[in-house]
JSON list of C-alpha atoms in Angstrom, two decimals:
[
{"chain": "A", "resi": 1, "resn": "UNK", "atom": "CA", "xyz": [0.01, 0.01, 0.02]},
{"chain": "A", "resi": 2, "resn": "UNK", "atom": "CA", "xyz": [1.44, 3.37, -0.99]},
{"chain": "A", "resi": 3, "resn": "UNK", "atom": "CA", "xyz": [1.85, 6.01, 1.68]},
{"chain": "A", "resi": 4, "resn": "UNK", "atom": "CA", "xyz": [-0.05, 9.33, 1.35]},
{"chain": "A", "resi": 5, "resn": "UNK", "atom": "CA", "xyz": [2.06, 12.28, 0.23]},
{"chain": "A", "resi": 6, "resn": "UNK", "atom": "CA", "xyz": [2.91, 14.77, 3.01]},
{"chain": "A", "resi": 7, "resn": "UNK", "atom": "CA", "xyz": [0.85, 17.97, 2.84]},
{"chain": "A", "resi": 8, "resn": "UNK", "atom": "CA", "xyz": [2.34, 20.96, 1.07]},
{"chain": "A", "resi": 9, "resn": "UNK", "atom": "CA", "xyz": [3.07, 24.09, 3.05]},
{"chain": "A", "resi": 10, "resn": "UNK", "atom": "CA", "xyz": [-0.12, 25.73, 1.79]},
{"chain": "A", "resi": 11, "resn": "UNK", "atom": "CA", "xyz": [-2.08, 22.67, 2.77]},
{"chain": "A", "resi": 12, "resn": "UNK", "atom": "CA", "xyz": [-0.52, 22.58, 6.22]},
{"chain": "A", "resi": 13, "resn": "UNK", "atom": "CA", "xyz": [-1.66, 26.17, 6.79]},
{"chain": "A", "resi": 14, "resn": "UNK", "atom": "CA", "xyz": [-5.19, 25.28, 5.61]},
{"chain": "A", "resi": 15, "resn": "UNK", "atom": "CA", "xyz": [-5.32, 22.25, 7.93]},
{"chain": "A", "resi": 16, "resn": "UNK", "atom": "CA", "xyz": [-4.11, 24.28, 10.93]},
{"chain": "A", "resi": 17, "resn": "UNK", "atom": "CA", "xyz": [-7.01, 26.71, 10.51]},
{"chain": "A", "resi": 18, "resn": "UNK", "atom": "CA", "xyz": [-9.67, 24.24, 9.38]},
{"chain": "A", "resi": 19, "resn": "UNK", "atom": "CA", "xyz": [-12.72, 24.05, 11.60]},
{"chain": "A", "resi": 20, "resn": "UNK", "atom": "CA", "xyz": [-14.02, 20.44, 11.66]},
{"chain": "A", "resi": 21, "resn": "UNK", "atom": "CA", "xyz": [-17.17, 21.65, 13.39]},
{"chain": "A", "resi": 22, "resn": "UNK", "atom": "CA", "xyz": [-18.24, 23.63, 10.35]},
{"chain": "A", "resi": 23, "resn": "UNK", "atom": "CA", "xyz": [-20.25, 20.65, 9.10]},
{"chain": "A", "resi": 24, "resn": "UNK", "atom": "CA", "xyz": [-22.54, 18.29, 10.95]},
{"chain": "A", "resi": 25, "resn": "UNK", "atom": "CA", "xyz": [-20.94, 14.87, 11.30]},
{"chain": "A", "resi": 26, "resn": "UNK", "atom": "CA", "xyz": [-22.93, 11.63, 11.65]},
{"chain": "A", "resi": 27, "resn": "UNK", "atom": "CA", "xyz": [-21.75, 8.86, 13.94]},
{"chain": "A", "resi": 28, "resn": "UNK", "atom": "CA", "xyz": [-20.75, 5.49, 12.46]},
{"chain": "A", "resi": 29, "resn": "UNK", "atom": "CA", "xyz": [-21.43, 2.04, 13.81]},
{"chain": "A", "resi": 30, "resn": "UNK", "atom": "CA", "xyz": [-20.76, -1.52, 12.70]},
{"chain": "A", "resi": 31, "resn": "UNK", "atom": "CA", "xyz": [-23.41, -4.24, 12.89]},
{"chain": "A", "resi": 32, "resn": "UNK", "atom": "CA", "xyz": [-22.58, -7.92, 12.44]},
{"chain": "A", "resi": 33, "resn": "UNK", "atom": "CA", "xyz": [-24.71, -10.54, 10.72]},
{"chain": "A", "resi": 34, "resn": "UNK", "atom": "CA", "xyz": [-23.22, -13.90, 11.77]},
{"chain": "A", "resi": 35, "resn": "UNK", "atom": "CA", "xyz": [-25.02, -16.77, 9.97]},
{"chain": "A", "resi": 36, "resn": "UNK", "atom": "CA", "xyz": [-24.69, -20.49, 10.51]},
{"chain": "A", "resi": 37, "resn": "UNK", "atom": "CA", "xyz": [-26.43, -23.23, 8.51]},
{"chain": "A", "resi": 38, "resn": "UNK", "atom": "CA", "xyz": [-28.10, -26.18, 10.12]},
{"chain": "A", "resi": 39, "resn": "UNK", "atom": "CA", "xyz": [-30.54, -28.84, 8.92]},
{"chain": "A", "resi": 40, "resn": "UNK", "atom": "CA", "xyz": [-33.58, -26.52, 9.03]},
{"chain": "A", "resi": 41, "resn": "UNK", "atom": "CA", "xyz": [-32.03, -23.40, 7.47]},
{"chain": "A", "resi": 42, "resn": "UNK", "atom": "CA", "xyz": [-30.00, -20.50, 8.82]},
{"chain": "A", "resi": 43, "resn": "UNK", "atom": "CA", "xyz": [-29.31, -19.37, 12.32]},
{"chain": "A", "resi": 44, "resn": "UNK", "atom": "CA", "xyz": [-28.05, -15.98, 13.49]},
{"chain": "A", "resi": 45, "resn": "UNK", "atom": "CA", "xyz": [-27.08, -14.27, 16.72]},
{"chain": "A", "resi": 46, "resn": "UNK", "atom": "CA", "xyz": [-28.97, -11.37, 18.29]},
{"chain": "A", "resi": 47, "resn": "UNK", "atom": "CA", "xyz": [-28.70, -9.62, 21.65]},
{"chain": "A", "resi": 48, "resn": "UNK", "atom": "CA", "xyz": [-31.52, -8.14, 23.76]},
{"chain": "A", "resi": 49, "resn": "UNK", "atom": "CA", "xyz": [-31.07, -4.36, 24.12]},
{"chain": "A", "resi": 50, "resn": "UNK", "atom": "CA", "xyz": [-30.77, -3.41, 27.81]},
{"chain": "A", "resi": 51, "resn": "UNK", "atom": "CA", "xyz": [-31.44, 0.30, 27.28]},
{"chain": "A", "resi": 52, "resn": "UNK", "atom": "CA", "xyz": [-33.30, 2.82, 25.13]},
{"chain": "A", "resi": 53, "resn": "UNK", "atom": "CA", "xyz": [-33.90, 3.16, 22.28]},
{"chain": "A", "resi": 54, "resn": "UNK", "atom": "CA", "xyz": [-35.76, -0.08, 21.51]},
{"chain": "A", "resi": 55, "resn": "UNK", "atom": "CA", "xyz": [-35.08, -1.41, 25.04]},
{"chain": "A", "resi": 56, "resn": "UNK", "atom": "CA", "xyz": [-36.11, -5.06, 25.25]},
{"chain": "A", "resi": 57, "resn": "UNK", "atom": "CA", "xyz": [-35.97, -5.66, 21.54]},
{"chain": "A", "resi": 58, "resn": "UNK", "atom": "CA", "xyz": [-33.37, -7.83, 19.85]},
{"chain": "A", "resi": 59, "resn": "UNK", "atom": "CA", "xyz": [-30.46, -6.42, 17.85]},
{"chain": "A", "resi": 60, "resn": "UNK", "atom": "CA", "xyz": [-27.45, -7.58, 15.95]},
{"chain": "A", "resi": 61, "resn": "UNK", "atom": "CA", "xyz": [-24.09, -7.35, 17.75]},
{"chain": "A", "resi": 62, "resn": "UNK", "atom": "CA", "xyz": [-22.89, -3.83, 17.01]},
{"chain": "A", "resi": 63, "resn": "UNK", "atom": "CA", "xyz": [-21.10, -0.76, 18.31]},
{"chain": "A", "resi": 64, "resn": "UNK", "atom": "CA", "xyz": [-19.76, 2.66, 17.53]},
{"chain": "A", "resi": 65, "resn": "UNK", "atom": "CA", "xyz": [-16.57, 3.04, 15.49]},
{"chain": "A", "resi": 66, "resn": "UNK", "atom": "CA", "xyz": [-13.78, 4.86, 17.32]},
{"chain": "A", "resi": 67, "resn": "UNK", "atom": "CA", "xyz": [-12.48, 8.11, 15.83]},
{"chain": "A", "resi": 68, "resn": "UNK", "atom": "CA", "xyz": [-9.05, 6.55, 15.12]},
{"chain": "A", "resi": 69, "resn": "UNK", "atom": "CA", "xyz": [-10.33, 3.05, 14.41]},
{"chain": "A", "resi": 70, "resn": "UNK", "atom": "CA", "xyz": [-10.70, 1.41, 11.00]},
{"chain": "A", "resi": 71, "resn": "UNK", "atom": "CA", "xyz": [-14.01, -0.25, 10.11]},
{"chain": "A", "resi": 72, "resn": "UNK", "atom": "CA", "xyz": [-12.35, -3.68, 10.02]},
{"chain": "A", "resi": 73, "resn": "UNK", "atom": "CA", "xyz": [-10.79, -3.14, 13.45]},
{"chain": "A", "resi": 74, "resn": "UNK", "atom": "CA", "xyz": [-14.10, -1.96, 14.88]},
{"chain": "A", "resi": 75, "resn": "UNK", "atom": "CA", "xyz": [-15.95, -5.02, 13.49]},
{"chain": "A", "resi": 76, "resn": "UNK", "atom": "CA", "xyz": [-13.40, -7.40, 14.99]},
{"chain": "A", "resi": 77, "resn": "UNK", "atom": "CA", "xyz": [-13.45, -5.56, 18.33]},
{"chain": "A", "resi": 78, "resn": "UNK", "atom": "CA", "xyz": [-17.28, -5.71, 18.49]},
{"chain": "A", "resi": 79, "resn": "UNK", "atom": "CA", "xyz": [-17.17, -9.37, 17.55]},
{"chain": "A", "resi": 80, "resn": "UNK", "atom": "CA", "xyz": [-14.88, -10.13, 20.46]},
{"chain": "A", "resi": 81, "resn": "UNK", "atom": "CA", "xyz": [-16.53, -7.86, 23.01]},
{"chain": "A", "resi": 82, "resn": "UNK", "atom": "CA", "xyz": [-20.18, -8.74, 22.27]},
{"chain": "A", "resi": 83, "resn": "UNK", "atom": "CA", "xyz": [-19.87, -12.47, 21.43]},
{"chain": "A", "resi": 84, "resn": "UNK", "atom": "CA", "xyz": [-16.47, -13.77, 22.54]},
{"chain": "A", "resi": 85, "resn": "UNK", "atom": "CA", "xyz": [-15.97, -15.27, 19.06]},
{"chain": "A", "resi": 86, "resn": "UNK", "atom": "CA", "xyz": [-12.68, -14.94, 17.23]},
{"chain": "A", "resi": 87, "resn": "UNK", "atom": "CA", "xyz": [-11.03, -16.19, 14.07]},
{"chain": "A", "resi": 88, "resn": "UNK", "atom": "CA", "xyz": [-14.04, -15.25, 11.94]},
{"chain": "A", "resi": 89, "resn": "UNK", "atom": "CA", "xyz": [-13.60, -13.59, 8.54]},
{"chain": "A", "resi": 90, "resn": "UNK", "atom": "CA", "xyz": [-16.02, -10.68, 8.31]},
{"chain": "A", "resi": 91, "resn": "UNK", "atom": "CA", "xyz": [-16.98, -9.23, 4.93]},
{"chain": "A", "resi": 92, "resn": "UNK", "atom": "CA", "xyz": [-18.44, -5.79, 4.48]},
{"chain": "A", "resi": 93, "resn": "UNK", "atom": "CA", "xyz": [-22.07, -6.05, 3.37]},
{"chain": "A", "resi": 94, "resn": "UNK", "atom": "CA", "xyz": [-23.57, -2.60, 2.90]},
{"chain": "A", "resi": 95, "resn": "UNK", "atom": "CA", "xyz": [-23.83, 0.84, 4.45]},
{"chain": "A", "resi": 96, "resn": "UNK", "atom": "CA", "xyz": [-27.25, 1.65, 5.88]},
{"chain": "A", "resi": 97, "resn": "UNK", "atom": "CA", "xyz": [-27.82, 5.39, 6.10]},
{"chain": "A", "resi": 98, "resn": "UNK", "atom": "CA", "xyz": [-31.50, 6.28, 6.31]},
{"chain": "A", "resi": 99, "resn": "UNK", "atom": "CA", "xyz": [-31.59, 9.51, 8.38]},
{"chain": "A", "resi": 100, "resn": "UNK", "atom": "CA", "xyz": [-34.43, 8.09, 10.48]},
{"chain": "A", "resi": 101, "resn": "UNK", "atom": "CA", "xyz": [-32.89, 4.64, 11.13]},
{"chain": "A", "resi": 102, "resn": "UNK", "atom": "CA", "xyz": [-31.93, 5.62, 14.69]},
{"chain": "A", "resi": 103, "resn": "UNK", "atom": "CA", "xyz": [-34.04, 8.00, 16.80]},
{"chain": "A", "resi": 104, "resn": "UNK", "atom": "CA", "xyz": [-31.04, 9.31, 18.77]},
{"chain": "A", "resi": 105, "resn": "UNK", "atom": "CA", "xyz": [-29.16, 11.08, 15.96]},
{"chain": "A", "resi": 106, "resn": "UNK", "atom": "CA", "xyz": [-27.85, 10.57, 12.44]},
{"chain": "A", "resi": 107, "resn": "UNK", "atom": "CA", "xyz": [-26.05, 7.19, 12.59]},
{"chain": "A", "resi": 108, "resn": "UNK", "atom": "CA", "xyz": [-24.60, 5.27, 9.64]},
{"chain": "A", "resi": 109, "resn": "UNK", "atom": "CA", "xyz": [-24.21, 1.52, 10.04]},
{"chain": "A", "resi": 110, "resn": "UNK", "atom": "CA", "xyz": [-21.55, -0.35, 8.03]},
{"chain": "A", "resi": 111, "resn": "UNK", "atom": "CA", "xyz": [-22.89, -3.88, 8.21]},
{"chain": "A", "resi": 112, "resn": "UNK", "atom": "CA", "xyz": [-20.62, -6.89, 8.03]},
{"chain": "A", "resi": 113, "resn": "UNK", "atom": "CA", "xyz": [-21.53, -10.53, 7.52]},
{"chain": "A", "resi": 114, "resn": "UNK", "atom": "CA", "xyz": [-19.98, -13.91, 8.05]},
{"chain": "A", "resi": 115, "resn": "UNK", "atom": "CA", "xyz": [-20.95, -17.52, 7.41]},
{"chain": "A", "resi": 116, "resn": "UNK", "atom": "CA", "xyz": [-19.65, -19.81, 10.15]},
{"chain": "A", "resi": 117, "resn": "UNK", "atom": "CA", "xyz": [-20.04, -23.46, 11.24]},
{"chain": "A", "resi": 118, "resn": "UNK", "atom": "CA", "xyz": [-22.94, -24.17, 13.60]},
{"chain": "A", "resi": 119, "resn": "UNK", "atom": "CA", "xyz": [-20.39, -25.28, 16.21]},
{"chain": "A", "resi": 120, "resn": "UNK", "atom": "CA", "xyz": [-19.03, -21.71, 16.46]},
{"chain": "A", "resi": 121, "resn": "UNK", "atom": "CA", "xyz": [-22.16, -20.66, 18.38]},
{"chain": "A", "resi": 122, "resn": "UNK", "atom": "CA", "xyz": [-21.17, -23.11, 21.13]},
{"chain": "A", "resi": 123, "resn": "UNK", "atom": "CA", "xyz": [-18.22, -20.78, 21.89]},
{"chain": "A", "resi": 124, "resn": "UNK", "atom": "CA", "xyz": [-20.44, -17.78, 22.64]},
{"chain": "A", "resi": 125, "resn": "UNK", "atom": "CA", "xyz": [-20.05, -15.77, 25.83]},
{"chain": "A", "resi": 126, "resn": "UNK", "atom": "CA", "xyz": [-22.68, -16.72, 28.37]},
{"chain": "A", "resi": 127, "resn": "UNK", "atom": "CA", "xyz": [-24.29, -13.27, 28.18]},
{"chain": "A", "resi": 128, "resn": "UNK", "atom": "CA", "xyz": [-23.97, -13.06, 24.38]},
{"chain": "A", "resi": 129, "resn": "UNK", "atom": "CA", "xyz": [-27.66, -13.38, 23.65]},
{"chain": "A", "resi": 130, "resn": "UNK", "atom": "CA", "xyz": [-29.96, -15.57, 21.60]},
{"chain": "A", "resi": 131, "resn": "UNK", "atom": "CA", "xyz": [-29.23, -17.92, 18.71]},
{"chain": "A", "resi": 132, "resn": "UNK", "atom": "CA", "xyz": [-32.33, -17.41, 16.54]},
{"chain": "A", "resi": 133, "resn": "UNK", "atom": "CA", "xyz": [-33.67, -19.15, 13.46]},
{"chain": "A", "resi": 134, "resn": "UNK", "atom": "CA", "xyz": [-34.12, -16.96, 10.40]},
{"chain": "A", "resi": 135, "resn": "UNK", "atom": "CA", "xyz": [-37.46, -17.41, 8.63]},
{"chain": "A", "resi": 136, "resn": "UNK", "atom": "CA", "xyz": [-37.10, -16.47, 5.00]},
{"chain": "A", "resi": 137, "resn": "UNK", "atom": "CA", "xyz": [-40.46, -16.48, 3.11]},
{"chain": "A", "resi": 138, "resn": "UNK", "atom": "CA", "xyz": [-38.94, -15.66, -0.32]},
{"chain": "A", "resi": 139, "resn": "UNK", "atom": "CA", "xyz": [-36.98, -17.77, -2.74]},
{"chain": "A", "resi": 140, "resn": "UNK", "atom": "CA", "xyz": [-33.58, -17.30, -4.36]},
{"chain": "A", "resi": 141, "resn": "UNK", "atom": "CA", "xyz": [-32.60, -13.59, -4.40]},
{"chain": "A", "resi": 142, "resn": "UNK", "atom": "CA", "xyz": [-36.11, -12.12, -4.51]},
{"chain": "A", "resi": 143, "resn": "UNK", "atom": "CA", "xyz": [-35.51, -10.26, -1.26]},
{"chain": "A", "resi": 144, "resn": "UNK", "atom": "CA", "xyz": [-38.10, -9.09, 1.21]},
{"chain": "A", "resi": 145, "resn": "UNK", "atom": "CA", "xyz": [-38.88, -9.24, 4.94]},
{"chain": "A", "resi": 146, "resn": "UNK", "atom": "CA", "xyz": [-37.53, -11.96, 7.21]},
{"chain": "A", "resi": 147, "resn": "UNK", "atom": "CA", "xyz": [-38.37, -12.94, 10.79]},
{"chain": "A", "resi": 148, "resn": "UNK", "atom": "CA", "xyz": [-36.35, -14.31, 13.68]},
{"chain": "A", "resi": 149, "resn": "UNK", "atom": "CA", "xyz": [-37.72, -17.13, 15.81]},
{"chain": "A", "resi": 150, "resn": "UNK", "atom": "CA", "xyz": [-36.45, -18.48, 19.15]},
{"chain": "A", "resi": 151, "resn": "UNK", "atom": "CA", "xyz": [-36.13, -22.21, 19.91]},
{"chain": "A", "resi": 152, "resn": "UNK", "atom": "CA", "xyz": [-39.85, -22.35, 20.76]},
{"chain": "A", "resi": 153, "resn": "UNK", "atom": "CA", "xyz": [-40.87, -20.74, 17.47]},
{"chain": "A", "resi": 154, "resn": "UNK", "atom": "CA", "xyz": [-41.71, -17.43, 19.12]},
{"chain": "A", "resi": 155, "resn": "UNK", "atom": "CA", "xyz": [-41.18, -14.28, 17.07]},
{"chain": "A", "resi": 156, "resn": "UNK", "atom": "CA", "xyz": [-38.33, -12.01, 18.25]},
{"chain": "A", "resi": 157, "resn": "UNK", "atom": "CA", "xyz": [-39.01, -8.29, 17.64]},
{"chain": "A", "resi": 158, "resn": "UNK", "atom": "CA", "xyz": [-35.98, -6.54, 16.16]},
{"chain": "A", "resi": 159, "resn": "UNK", "atom": "CA", "xyz": [-34.58, -3.07, 16.83]},
{"chain": "A", "resi": 160, "resn": "UNK", "atom": "CA", "xyz": [-33.76, -0.35, 14.30]},
{"chain": "A", "resi": 161, "resn": "UNK", "atom": "CA", "xyz": [-33.52, -1.63, 10.68]},
{"chain": "A", "resi": 162, "resn": "UNK", "atom": "CA", "xyz": [-31.84, -4.88, 11.66]},
{"chain": "A", "resi": 163, "resn": "UNK", "atom": "CA", "xyz": [-34.44, -7.01, 9.88]},
{"chain": "A", "resi": 164, "resn": "UNK", "atom": "CA", "xyz": [-33.47, -5.24, 6.66]},
{"chain": "A", "resi": 165, "resn": "UNK", "atom": "CA", "xyz": [-29.81, -5.81, 7.34]},
{"chain": "A", "resi": 166, "resn": "UNK", "atom": "CA", "xyz": [-30.32, -9.59, 7.94]},
{"chain": "A", "resi": 167, "resn": "UNK", "atom": "CA", "xyz": [-32.48, -9.84, 4.81]},
{"chain": "A", "resi": 168, "resn": "UNK", "atom": "CA", "xyz": [-29.82, -8.21, 2.65]},
{"chain": "A", "resi": 169, "resn": "UNK", "atom": "CA", "xyz": [-27.10, -10.46, 4.10]},
{"chain": "A", "resi": 170, "resn": "UNK", "atom": "CA", "xyz": [-29.10, -13.58, 3.11]},
{"chain": "A", "resi": 171, "resn": "UNK", "atom": "CA", "xyz": [-29.85, -12.21, -0.34]},
{"chain": "A", "resi": 172, "resn": "UNK", "atom": "CA", "xyz": [-26.19, -11.40, -0.89]},
{"chain": "A", "resi": 173, "resn": "UNK", "atom": "CA", "xyz": [-25.08, -14.75, 0.51]},
{"chain": "A", "resi": 174, "resn": "UNK", "atom": "CA", "xyz": [-27.41, -16.67, -1.82]},
{"chain": "A", "resi": 175, "resn": "UNK", "atom": "CA", "xyz": [-26.19, -14.71, -4.77]},
{"chain": "A", "resi": 176, "resn": "UNK", "atom": "CA", "xyz": [-22.56, -15.43, -4.05]},
{"chain": "A", "resi": 177, "resn": "UNK", "atom": "CA", "xyz": [-22.83, -19.16, -3.33]},
{"chain": "A", "resi": 178, "resn": "UNK", "atom": "CA", "xyz": [-22.01, -20.41, -6.78]},
{"chain": "A", "resi": 179, "resn": "UNK", "atom": "CA", "xyz": [-18.95, -18.26, -7.50]},
{"chain": "A", "resi": 180, "resn": "UNK", "atom": "CA", "xyz": [-17.35, -17.44, -4.15]},
{"chain": "A", "resi": 181, "resn": "UNK", "atom": "CA", "xyz": [-15.49, -19.54, -1.53]},
{"chain": "A", "resi": 182, "resn": "UNK", "atom": "CA", "xyz": [-17.96, -18.62, 1.23]},
{"chain": "A", "resi": 183, "resn": "UNK", "atom": "CA", "xyz": [-19.46, -22.09, 1.60]},
{"chain": "A", "resi": 184, "resn": "UNK", "atom": "CA", "xyz": [-16.02, -23.74, 1.65]},
{"chain": "A", "resi": 185, "resn": "UNK", "atom": "CA", "xyz": [-15.23, -22.02, 4.90]},
{"chain": "A", "resi": 186, "resn": "UNK", "atom": "CA", "xyz": [-17.66, -24.49, 6.58]},
{"chain": "A", "resi": 187, "resn": "UNK", "atom": "CA", "xyz": [-16.10, -27.63, 5.14]},
{"chain": "A", "resi": 188, "resn": "UNK", "atom": "CA", "xyz": [-12.97, -29.68, 5.99]},
{"chain": "A", "resi": 189, "resn": "UNK", "atom": "CA", "xyz": [-10.03, -29.48, 3.59]},
{"chain": "A", "resi": 190, "resn": "UNK", "atom": "CA", "xyz": [-11.34, -32.53, 1.69]},
{"chain": "A", "resi": 191, "resn": "UNK", "atom": "CA", "xyz": [-15.14, -32.94, 1.34]},
{"chain": "A", "resi": 192, "resn": "UNK", "atom": "CA", "xyz": [-17.80, -34.69, -0.71]},
{"chain": "A", "resi": 193, "resn": "UNK", "atom": "CA", "xyz": [-20.21, -32.99, -3.05]},
{"chain": "A", "resi": 194, "resn": "UNK", "atom": "CA", "xyz": [-23.04, -34.09, -0.82]},
{"chain": "A", "resi": 195, "resn": "UNK", "atom": "CA", "xyz": [-21.53, -32.15, 2.13]},
{"chain": "A", "resi": 196, "resn": "UNK", "atom": "CA", "xyz": [-21.30, -29.05, -0.07]},
{"chain": "A", "resi": 197, "resn": "UNK", "atom": "CA", "xyz": [-24.87, -29.60, -1.26]},
{"chain": "A", "resi": 198, "resn": "UNK", "atom": "CA", "xyz": [-26.19, -29.65, 2.31]},
{"chain": "A", "resi": 199, "resn": "UNK", "atom": "CA", "xyz": [-24.66, -26.23, 3.00]},
{"chain": "A", "resi": 200, "resn": "UNK", "atom": "CA", "xyz": [-26.20, -24.80, -0.14]},
{"chain": "A", "resi": 201, "resn": "UNK", "atom": "CA", "xyz": [-29.59, -26.19, 0.78]},
{"chain": "A", "resi": 202, "resn": "UNK", "atom": "CA", "xyz": [-29.40, -24.59, 4.21]},
{"chain": "A", "resi": 203, "resn": "UNK", "atom": "CA", "xyz": [-28.55, -21.18, 2.76]},
{"chain": "A", "resi": 204, "resn": "UNK", "atom": "CA", "xyz": [-31.09, -21.39, -0.04]},
{"chain": "A", "resi": 205, "resn": "UNK", "atom": "CA", "xyz": [-33.84, -22.74, 2.22]},
{"chain": "A", "resi": 206, "resn": "UNK", "atom": "CA", "xyz": [-34.82, -25.54, -0.18]},
{"chain": "A", "resi": 207, "resn": "UNK", "atom": "CA", "xyz": [-33.77, -28.91, -1.50]},
{"chain": "A", "resi": 208, "resn": "UNK", "atom": "CA", "xyz": [-31.71, -28.79, -4.71]},
{"chain": "A", "resi": 209, "resn": "UNK", "atom": "CA", "xyz": [-31.55, -31.40, -7.49]},
{"chain": "A", "resi": 210, "resn": "UNK", "atom": "CA", "xyz": [-28.54, -33.55, -6.82]},
{"chain": "A", "resi": 211, "resn": "UNK", "atom": "CA", "xyz": [-27.40, -34.09, -10.40]},
{"chain": "A", "resi": 212, "resn": "UNK", "atom": "CA", "xyz": [-27.83, -30.50, -11.61]},
{"chain": "A", "resi": 213, "resn": "UNK", "atom": "CA", "xyz": [-26.14, -29.19, -8.45]},
{"chain": "A", "resi": 214, "resn": "UNK", "atom": "CA", "xyz": [-23.11, -31.36, -9.03]},
{"chain": "A", "resi": 215, "resn": "UNK", "atom": "CA", "xyz": [-22.83, -30.42, -12.67]},
{"chain": "A", "resi": 216, "resn": "UNK", "atom": "CA", "xyz": [-23.08, -26.71, -11.74]},
{"chain": "A", "resi": 217, "resn": "UNK", "atom": "CA", "xyz": [-20.46, -26.96, -9.00]},
{"chain": "A", "resi": 218, "resn": "UNK", "atom": "CA", "xyz": [-17.97, -28.85, -11.17]},
{"chain": "A", "resi": 219, "resn": "UNK", "atom": "CA", "xyz": [-18.44, -26.33, -13.97]},
{"chain": "A", "resi": 220, "resn": "UNK", "atom": "CA", "xyz": [-17.49, -23.38, -11.75]},
{"chain": "A", "resi": 221, "resn": "UNK", "atom": "CA", "xyz": [-13.82, -24.33, -11.70]},
{"chain": "A", "resi": 222, "resn": "UNK", "atom": "CA", "xyz": [-13.74, -23.87, -7.88]},
{"chain": "A", "resi": 223, "resn": "UNK", "atom": "CA", "xyz": [-13.42, -27.63, -7.17]},
{"chain": "A", "resi": 224, "resn": "UNK", "atom": "CA", "xyz": [-10.72, -30.16, -7.95]},
{"chain": "A", "resi": 225, "resn": "UNK", "atom": "CA", "xyz": [-10.77, -33.88, -7.25]},
{"chain": "A", "resi": 226, "resn": "UNK", "atom": "CA", "xyz": [-8.27, -35.11, -4.68]},
{"chain": "A", "resi": 227, "resn": "UNK", "atom": "CA", "xyz": [-8.17, -38.62, -6.15]},
{"chain": "A", "resi": 228, "resn": "UNK", "atom": "CA", "xyz": [-9.21, -40.05, -2.80]},
{"chain": "A", "resi": 229, "resn": "UNK", "atom": "CA", "xyz": [-12.47, -41.61, -1.57]},
{"chain": "A", "resi": 230, "resn": "UNK", "atom": "CA", "xyz": [-14.26, -41.46, 1.77]},
{"chain": "A", "resi": 231, "resn": "UNK", "atom": "CA", "xyz": [-13.13, -43.91, 4.40]},
{"chain": "A", "resi": 232, "resn": "UNK", "atom": "CA", "xyz": [-14.93, -45.54, 7.28]},
{"chain": "A", "resi": 233, "resn": "UNK", "atom": "CA", "xyz": [-18.48, -44.98, 5.98]},
{"chain": "A", "resi": 234, "resn": "UNK", "atom": "CA", "xyz": [-21.30, -47.52, 6.04]},
{"chain": "A", "resi": 235, "resn": "UNK", "atom": "CA", "xyz": [-22.25, -46.85, 2.41]},
{"chain": "A", "resi": 236, "resn": "UNK", "atom": "CA", "xyz": [-20.57, -46.62, -0.95]},
{"chain": "A", "resi": 237, "resn": "UNK", "atom": "CA", "xyz": [-17.68, -44.21, -0.46]},
{"chain": "A", "resi": 238, "resn": "UNK", "atom": "CA", "xyz": [-17.94, -40.91, -2.35]},
{"chain": "A", "resi": 239, "resn": "UNK", "atom": "CA", "xyz": [-15.12, -39.07, -4.14]},
{"chain": "A", "resi": 240, "resn": "UNK", "atom": "CA", "xyz": [-13.40, -36.30, -2.20]},
{"chain": "A", "resi": 241, "resn": "UNK", "atom": "CA", "xyz": [-12.84, -32.77, -3.53]},
{"chain": "A", "resi": 242, "resn": "UNK", "atom": "CA", "xyz": [-11.06, -29.64, -2.35]},
{"chain": "A", "resi": 243, "resn": "UNK", "atom": "CA", "xyz": [-11.39, -25.96, -2.98]},
{"chain": "A", "resi": 244, "resn": "UNK", "atom": "CA", "xyz": [-9.15, -24.76, -5.84]},
{"chain": "A", "resi": 245, "resn": "UNK", "atom": "CA", "xyz": [-7.26, -21.77, -4.38]}
]
């Protein structure tokens, strides 16, 4: 990365007299959509807000960005402080900037998302919150509202525009499945096509055709055969593949 050029003498004079309070400045937060697939679909993590605004409602793990902090550093800090999780690759999703999204003041949220193994949620801090099931009533990348349900199927009311953030994360995730390595983060180094198929089905929220799925995956160029077969299984062993770096 190239270093910025030092300011000229004229620019130094300008900066010394510049008044940063001349313009209103919004605050910036990061919000994290951490998704995990299981047999019934997608799970995500939310925390109950202990204070106003939206006290008692559920919200994504989030926090304000420090004045000297990068967005990536803020996202990783919030991840650790709010959930106790670490070693997760977070990808920027979108910047949400509706002037009315937060009743306190003008706050921009730079949302990040991650797809993690279900087992990651077992490492959560005791006070981290609720692992909720995401109910997605639309197919493919149609987009639209979503709902969060607790383990008893009860609806969890969300704060701010966090339903919109979760919905966009799922839409983006579905759109990237066939050409990005996101799904491979949940698999061992060598895996079967059936294991990959199960992850796709969880993200898509539907059963996919086995033969067409395999043809499509092999045509992407993301996979290469290891030449090995499954071992220690009670059925006909399947061929093993790996992600082509």
